[in-house]
XYZ file of N, CA and C in Angstrom:
459
model
N 120.951 -203.643 80.745
C 119.629 -204.091 80.353
C 119.736 -205.404 79.578
N 118.945 -206.385 79.959
C 118.956 -207.672 79.291
C 118.050 -207.631 78.063
N 118.541 -208.198 76.970
C 117.710 -208.312 75.777
C 116.554 -209.257 76.041
N 115.385 -208.891 75.533
C 114.196 -209.709 75.702
C 113.730 -210.235 74.351
N 112.957 -211.299 74.404
C 112.441 -211.954 73.215
C 111.754 -210.963 72.280
N 110.959 -210.060 72.827
C 110.177 -209.137 71.990
C 111.044 -208.265 71.096
N 112.327 -208.126 71.434
C 113.208 -207.267 70.664
C 113.671 -207.889 69.354
N 113.598 -209.219 69.241
C 114.071 -209.839 68.001
C 113.097 -210.854 67.416
N 111.988 -211.107 68.063
C 111.031 -212.104 67.568
C 110.405 -211.653 66.246
N 109.861 -212.604 65.537
C 109.075 -212.319 64.342
C 107.630 -212.162 64.791
N 107.056 -211.006 64.529
C 105.692 -210.767 65.018
C 104.624 -210.994 63.949
N 105.023 -211.051 62.705
C 104.074 -211.346 61.633
C 104.108 -212.852 61.404
N 103.133 -213.551 61.972
C 103.170 -215.007 62.005
C 101.944 -215.601 61.317
N 102.193 -216.616 60.500
C 101.114 -217.389 59.892
C 100.549 -218.294 60.975
N 99.230 -218.345 61.107
C 98.596 -219.210 62.103
C 97.498 -220.035 61.443
N 97.100 -221.098 62.142
C 95.964 -221.914 61.724
C 95.088 -222.194 62.930
N 93.908 -222.705 62.659
C 92.962 -223.100 63.707
C 92.869 -224.625 63.750
N 92.384 -225.165 64.861
C 92.212 -226.608 65.021
C 91.392 -227.238 63.907
N 90.418 -226.495 63.423
C 89.476 -227.031 62.441
C 89.940 -226.881 60.997
N 91.094 -226.231 60.787
C 91.610 -226.094 59.426
C 92.049 -227.447 58.891
N 91.996 -227.580 57.595
C 92.396 -228.812 56.930
C 93.922 -228.895 56.858
N 94.478 -230.095 56.998
C 95.932 -230.248 56.953
C 96.504 -229.879 55.593
N 95.717 -229.996 54.533
C 96.206 -229.587 53.217
C 96.483 -228.090 53.182
N 95.708 -227.312 53.920
C 95.951 -225.865 54.035
C 97.281 -225.633 54.739
N 97.543 -226.393 55.785
C 98.796 -226.266 56.533
C 99.992 -226.576 55.630
N 99.897 -227.670 54.892
C 100.986 -228.049 53.989
C 101.242 -226.931 52.975
N 100.194 -226.404 52.393
C 100.338 -225.309 51.423
C 100.968 -224.070 52.051
N 100.530 -223.715 53.266
C 101.095 -222.552 53.954
C 102.578 -222.741 54.249
N 102.951 -223.937 54.684
C 104.359 -224.207 54.985
C 105.220 -224.049 53.740
N 104.730 -224.561 52.638
C 105.491 -224.475 51.392
C 105.536 -223.031 50.894
N 104.399 -222.367 50.877
C 104.324 -220.995 50.365
C 105.191 -220.029 51.162
N 105.212 -220.185 52.494
C 105.947 -219.249 53.354
C 107.324 -219.766 53.774
N 107.692 -220.961 53.278
C 108.988 -221.554 53.604
C 109.206 -221.624 55.115
N 108.227 -222.189 55.816
C 108.299 -222.342 57.267
C 108.096 -223.811 57.629
N 108.581 -224.193 58.800
C 108.524 -225.601 59.192
C 107.539 -225.873 60.321
N 106.875 -224.831 60.814
C 105.891 -225.011 61.873
C 104.966 -223.820 61.939
N 103.730 -224.084 62.358
C 102.724 -223.031 62.411
C 101.985 -223.103 63.742
N 101.882 -221.975 64.450
C 101.104 -221.958 65.693
C 99.610 -222.216 65.408
N 98.994 -222.924 66.333
C 97.555 -223.185 66.273
C 96.909 -222.281 67.321
N 95.975 -221.434 66.881
C 95.317 -220.490 67.783
C 93.809 -220.663 67.723
N 93.126 -220.144 68.754
C 91.664 -220.142 68.731
C 91.173 -218.812 68.172
N 89.875 -218.582 68.235
C 89.295 -217.359 67.672
C 89.750 -216.085 68.374
N 90.284 -216.204 69.598
C 90.777 -215.050 70.349
C 92.294 -214.904 70.270
N 92.900 -215.645 69.347
C 94.343 -215.643 69.153
C 95.107 -216.189 70.359
N 94.456 -217.033 71.140
C 95.124 -217.720 72.249
C 95.838 -218.940 71.679
N 97.108 -219.095 72.024
C 97.887 -220.227 71.534
C 97.329 -221.529 72.085
N 97.060 -222.477 71.204
C 96.546 -223.793 71.600
C 97.504 -224.920 71.283
N 98.413 -224.689 70.355
C 99.354 -225.734 69.973
C 100.223 -225.272 68.823
N 100.914 -226.248 68.230
C 101.765 -226.001 67.074
C 101.645 -227.212 66.166
N 101.654 -226.970 64.879
C 101.715 -228.077 63.923
C 102.970 -227.882 63.096
N 103.777 -228.931 63.013
C 105.078 -228.821 62.356
C 105.200 -229.848 61.234
N 106.275 -229.688 60.477
C 106.570 -230.679 59.439
C 106.658 -232.062 60.053
N 107.277 -232.148 61.190
C 107.420 -233.438 61.873
C 106.057 -234.056 62.166
N 105.108 -233.215 62.616
C 103.758 -233.715 62.891
C 103.095 -234.257 61.628
N 103.422 -233.663 60.497
C 102.754 -234.021 59.241
C 103.420 -235.166 58.490
N 104.600 -235.587 58.915
C 105.274 -236.681 58.220
C 104.441 -237.956 58.181
N 103.606 -238.152 59.183
C 102.786 -239.365 59.214
C 101.759 -239.396 58.084
N 101.549 -238.287 57.403
C 100.632 -238.285 56.266
C 101.102 -239.230 55.158
N 102.398 -239.515 55.141
C 102.933 -240.437 54.138
C 102.447 -241.862 54.335
N 102.153 -242.215 55.564
C 101.753 -243.596 55.856
C 100.312 -243.699 56.342
N 99.604 -242.605 56.338
C 98.243 -242.557 56.872
C 97.282 -243.364 56.010
N 96.490 -244.169 56.671
C 95.471 -244.930 55.949
C 94.063 -244.506 56.339
N 93.950 -243.647 57.348
C 92.646 -243.187 57.829
C 92.304 -241.847 57.176
N 91.451 -241.895 56.160
C 91.082 -240.681 55.432
C 90.236 -239.719 56.254
N 89.766 -240.147 57.423
C 88.951 -239.278 58.264
C 89.788 -238.236 58.999
N 91.080 -238.468 59.100
C 91.955 -237.532 59.803
C 92.454 -236.477 58.826
N 91.745 -235.358 58.788
C 92.094 -234.320 57.820
C 92.266 -232.948 58.461
N 92.082 -232.843 59.761
C 92.103 -231.542 60.434
C 93.378 -231.354 61.253
N 93.716 -230.097 61.482
C 94.883 -229.746 62.286
C 94.839 -230.461 63.632
N 93.664 -230.507 64.255
C 93.541 -231.123 65.588
C 93.964 -232.587 65.595
N 93.959 -233.236 64.432
C 94.352 -234.647 64.350
C 95.867 -234.841 64.385
N 96.636 -233.761 64.172
C 98.092 -233.887 64.048
C 98.910 -232.949 64.923
N 98.335 -231.854 65.337
C 99.095 -230.824 66.057
C 99.583 -231.322 67.416
N 100.611 -230.668 67.892
C 101.126 -230.896 69.234
C 100.506 -229.825 70.130
N 99.874 -230.267 71.212
C 99.171 -229.309 72.067
C 99.884 -229.031 73.380
N 100.846 -229.843 73.729
C 101.663 -229.585 74.914
C 102.914 -228.852 74.437
N 102.787 -227.533 74.289
C 103.804 -226.734 73.618
C 104.635 -225.931 74.609
N 105.937 -225.925 74.384
C 106.830 -225.055 75.140
C 106.763 -223.690 74.476
N 106.539 -222.662 75.280
C 106.436 -221.299 74.760
C 107.186 -220.361 75.686
N 107.369 -219.135 75.234
C 108.027 -218.124 76.053
C 107.183 -216.854 76.042
N 107.409 -216.043 77.051
C 106.731 -214.750 77.124
C 107.553 -213.699 76.404
N 106.895 -212.637 76.011
C 107.565 -211.552 75.293
C 108.689 -210.916 76.098
N 108.597 -210.971 77.424
C 109.624 -210.357 78.262
C 110.644 -211.369 78.799
N 110.642 -212.567 78.244
C 111.646 -213.566 78.621
C 113.017 -213.081 78.149
N 114.016 -213.134 79.025
C 115.364 -212.744 78.593
C 115.868 -213.652 77.460
N 116.488 -213.044 76.486
C 116.976 -213.779 75.332
C 117.947 -214.889 75.724
N 118.742 -214.656 76.738
C 119.708 -215.659 77.171
C 118.998 -216.953 77.614
N 117.804 -216.847 78.172
C 117.037 -218.040 78.559
C 116.584 -218.819 77.330
N 116.200 -218.100 76.291
C 115.760 -218.761 75.062
C 116.930 -219.474 74.395
N 118.093 -218.826 74.393
C 119.290 -219.454 73.833
C 119.579 -220.752 74.579
N 119.485 -220.711 75.885
C 119.720 -221.914 76.690
C 118.699 -223.004 76.359
N 117.434 -222.627 76.234
C 116.392 -223.595 75.899
C 116.652 -224.236 74.536
N 117.046 -223.416 73.574
C 117.243 -223.927 72.217
C 118.503 -224.759 72.075
N 119.506 -224.465 72.884
C 120.729 -225.258 72.801
C 120.636 -226.527 73.634
N 119.829 -226.503 74.682
C 119.654 -227.686 75.524
C 118.705 -228.684 74.872
N 117.689 -228.174 74.215
C 116.683 -229.009 73.560
C 116.785 -228.779 72.045
N 116.055 -229.499 71.294
C 116.135 -229.379 69.827
C 115.095 -228.413 69.271
N 114.756 -227.375 70.015
C 113.746 -226.423 69.550
C 114.298 -225.583 68.412
N 113.532 -225.487 67.339
C 113.899 -224.628 66.211
C 113.214 -223.281 66.326
N 112.063 -223.303 66.978
C 111.272 -222.083 67.141
C 110.423 -222.233 68.384
N 110.077 -221.102 68.990
C 109.205 -221.105 70.159
C 108.139 -220.027 69.978
N 106.883 -220.368 70.226
C 105.845 -219.338 70.188
C 106.078 -218.330 71.307
N 105.747 -217.086 71.032
C 105.870 -216.010 72.015
C 104.468 -215.530 72.344
N 104.154 -215.525 73.647
C 102.819 -215.120 74.081
C 102.914 -213.979 75.089
N 101.779 -213.292 75.279
C 101.718 -212.319 76.371
C 101.245 -213.069 77.610
N 101.097 -212.369 78.716
C 100.754 -213.051 79.966
C 99.286 -213.478 80.041
N 98.518 -213.178 78.976
C 97.141 -213.667 78.875
C 97.041 -214.863 77.937
N 98.165 -215.301 77.386
C 98.177 -216.459 76.505
C 97.986 -216.148 75.036
N 97.890 -214.867 74.691
C 97.711 -214.494 73.281
C 99.038 -214.580 72.530
N 98.954 -215.119 71.338
C 100.142 -215.245 70.504
C 100.583 -213.875 70.007
N 101.849 -213.567 70.227
C 102.420 -212.302 69.769
C 103.397 -212.497 68.620
N 103.961 -213.689 68.546
C 104.951 -213.944 67.516
C 105.640 -215.265 67.736
N 106.764 -215.411 67.081
C 107.585 -216.614 67.183
C 109.031 -216.160 67.243
N 109.822 -216.843 68.058
C 111.262 -216.603 68.037
C 111.917 -217.886 67.556
N 112.782 -217.737 66.576
C 113.409 -218.909 65.975
C 114.927 -218.786 66.043
N 115.572 -219.893 65.753
C 117.025 -219.858 65.662
C 117.453 -218.841 64.611
N 116.711 -218.796 63.515
C 117.060 -217.870 62.436
C 116.947 -216.421 62.894
N 115.929 -216.103 63.733
C 115.824 -214.744 64.275
C 117.080 -214.389 65.057
N 117.569 -215.344 65.830
C 118.759 -215.083 66.646
C 120.011 -214.955 65.790
N 120.120 -215.784 64.776
C 121.272 -215.695 63.874
C 121.251 -214.361 63.130
N 120.071 -213.929 62.693
C 119.928 -212.633 62.016
C 120.343 -211.499 62.967
N 119.933 -211.603 64.233
C 120.293 -210.597 65.230
C 121.810 -210.553 65.426
N 122.429 -211.733 65.504
C 123.887 -211.800 65.662
C 124.576 -211.145 64.461
N 124.101 -211.446 63.258
C 124.679 -210.838 62.057
C 124.562 -209.319 62.115
N 123.364 -208.827 62.418
C 123.146 -207.380 62.468
C 124.013 -206.722 63.535
N 124.135 -207.375 64.678
C 124.959 -206.848 65.762
C 126.430 -206.779 65.341
N 126.902 -207.813 64.679
C 128.296 -207.836 64.224
C 128.549 -206.772 63.163
N 127.590 -206.561 62.273
C 127.731 -205.528 61.252
C 127.792 -204.155 61.905
N 126.899 -203.907 62.866
C 126.910 -202.603 63.557
C 128.211 -202.400 64.304
N 128.688 -203.424 64.967
C 129.940 -203.326 65.711
C 131.112 -203.044 64.771
N 131.158 -203.738 63.654
C 132.212 -203.502 62.668
C 132.155 -202.070 62.163
N 130.959 -201.568 61.884
C 130.806 -200.189 61.406
C 131.272 -199.180 62.448
N 130.918 -199.406 63.709
C 131.345 -198.507 64.783
C 132.867 -198.513 64.902
N 133.459 -199.701 64.857
C 134.914 -199.801 64.976
C 135.626 -199.135 63.799
N 135.093 -199.333 62.601
C 135.703 -198.700 61.426
C 135.570 -197.182 61.485
N 134.421 -196.691 61.936
C 134.214 -195.250 62.074
C 135.180 -194.681 63.104
N 135.304 -195.359 64.232
C 136.216 -194.901 65.288
C 137.663 -194.911 64.815
N 138.035 -195.930 64.071
C 139.395 -196.031 63.543
C 139.676 -194.881 62.572
N 138.687 -194.596 61.712
C 138.837 -193.476 60.759
C 138.951 -192.150 61.499
N 138.153 -191.972 62.562
C 138.220 -190.740 63.353
C 139.584 -190.596 64.012
N 140.091 -191.697 64.569
C 141.402 -191.655 65.220
C 142.503 -191.347 64.208
N 142.378 -191.918 63.013
C 143.359 -191.653 61.960
C 143.307 -190.181 61.544
N 142.101 -189.663 61.416
C 141.933 -188.248 61.046
C 142.513 -187.340 62.122
N 142.271 -187.659 63.397
C 142.820 -186.868 64.506
C 144.343 -186.928 64.505
N 144.858 -188.124 64.266
C 146.304 -188.319 64.240
C 146.936 -187.537 63.098
N 146.305 -187.575 61.950
C 146.805 -186.844 60.788
C 146.749 -185.345 61.029
N 145.643 -184.878 61.609
C 145.476 -183.443 61.888
C 146.513 -182.963 62.893
N 146.787 -183.742 63.921
C 147.734 -183.292 64.946
C 149.168 -183.351 64.410
N 149.480 -184.286 63.536
C 150.837 -184.331 62.982
C 151.054 -183.213 61.978
N 150.009 -182.816 61.290
C 150.106 -181.685 60.355
C 150.319 -180.398 61.151
N 149.662 -180.280 62.293
C 149.802 -179.083 63.136
C 151.169 -178.993 63.771
N 151.895 -180.079 63.898
C 153.217 -180.074 64.542
C 154.329 -179.707 63.574
N 154.096 -179.725 62.290
C 155.146 -179.479 61.326
C 155.397 -178.031 61.092
């Protein structure tokens, strides 16, 4: 069985709307220690993403009229489906500079985000479980070996 995105994605995701103020986005990024936020409509359909990179231009902005998410967000977004094999996401992230990808269902609704950090956390957890299994098996083999040598004496 191939691992799918839905098995390791983050499903509790901070989102914003096109009409939200960019100051709200900046505050959310700082408060939640995140570098990008999905932009959704009222039906939770993914419309874009706004990232730190998108907001860097605020340092040089001279047009005070540009205050909404729609003025800065990226709307041509690469996304993945919840049933996308994890190996495809790894390939996408290593081939391109993606730090995170929105995860949608087949109707376009946002379900979560998969990030490099999600994958690193999964690798850590997998390695810990594997180490625990190996240590348990080693202890069992040692116990069996000790028991059989005691029975031979």
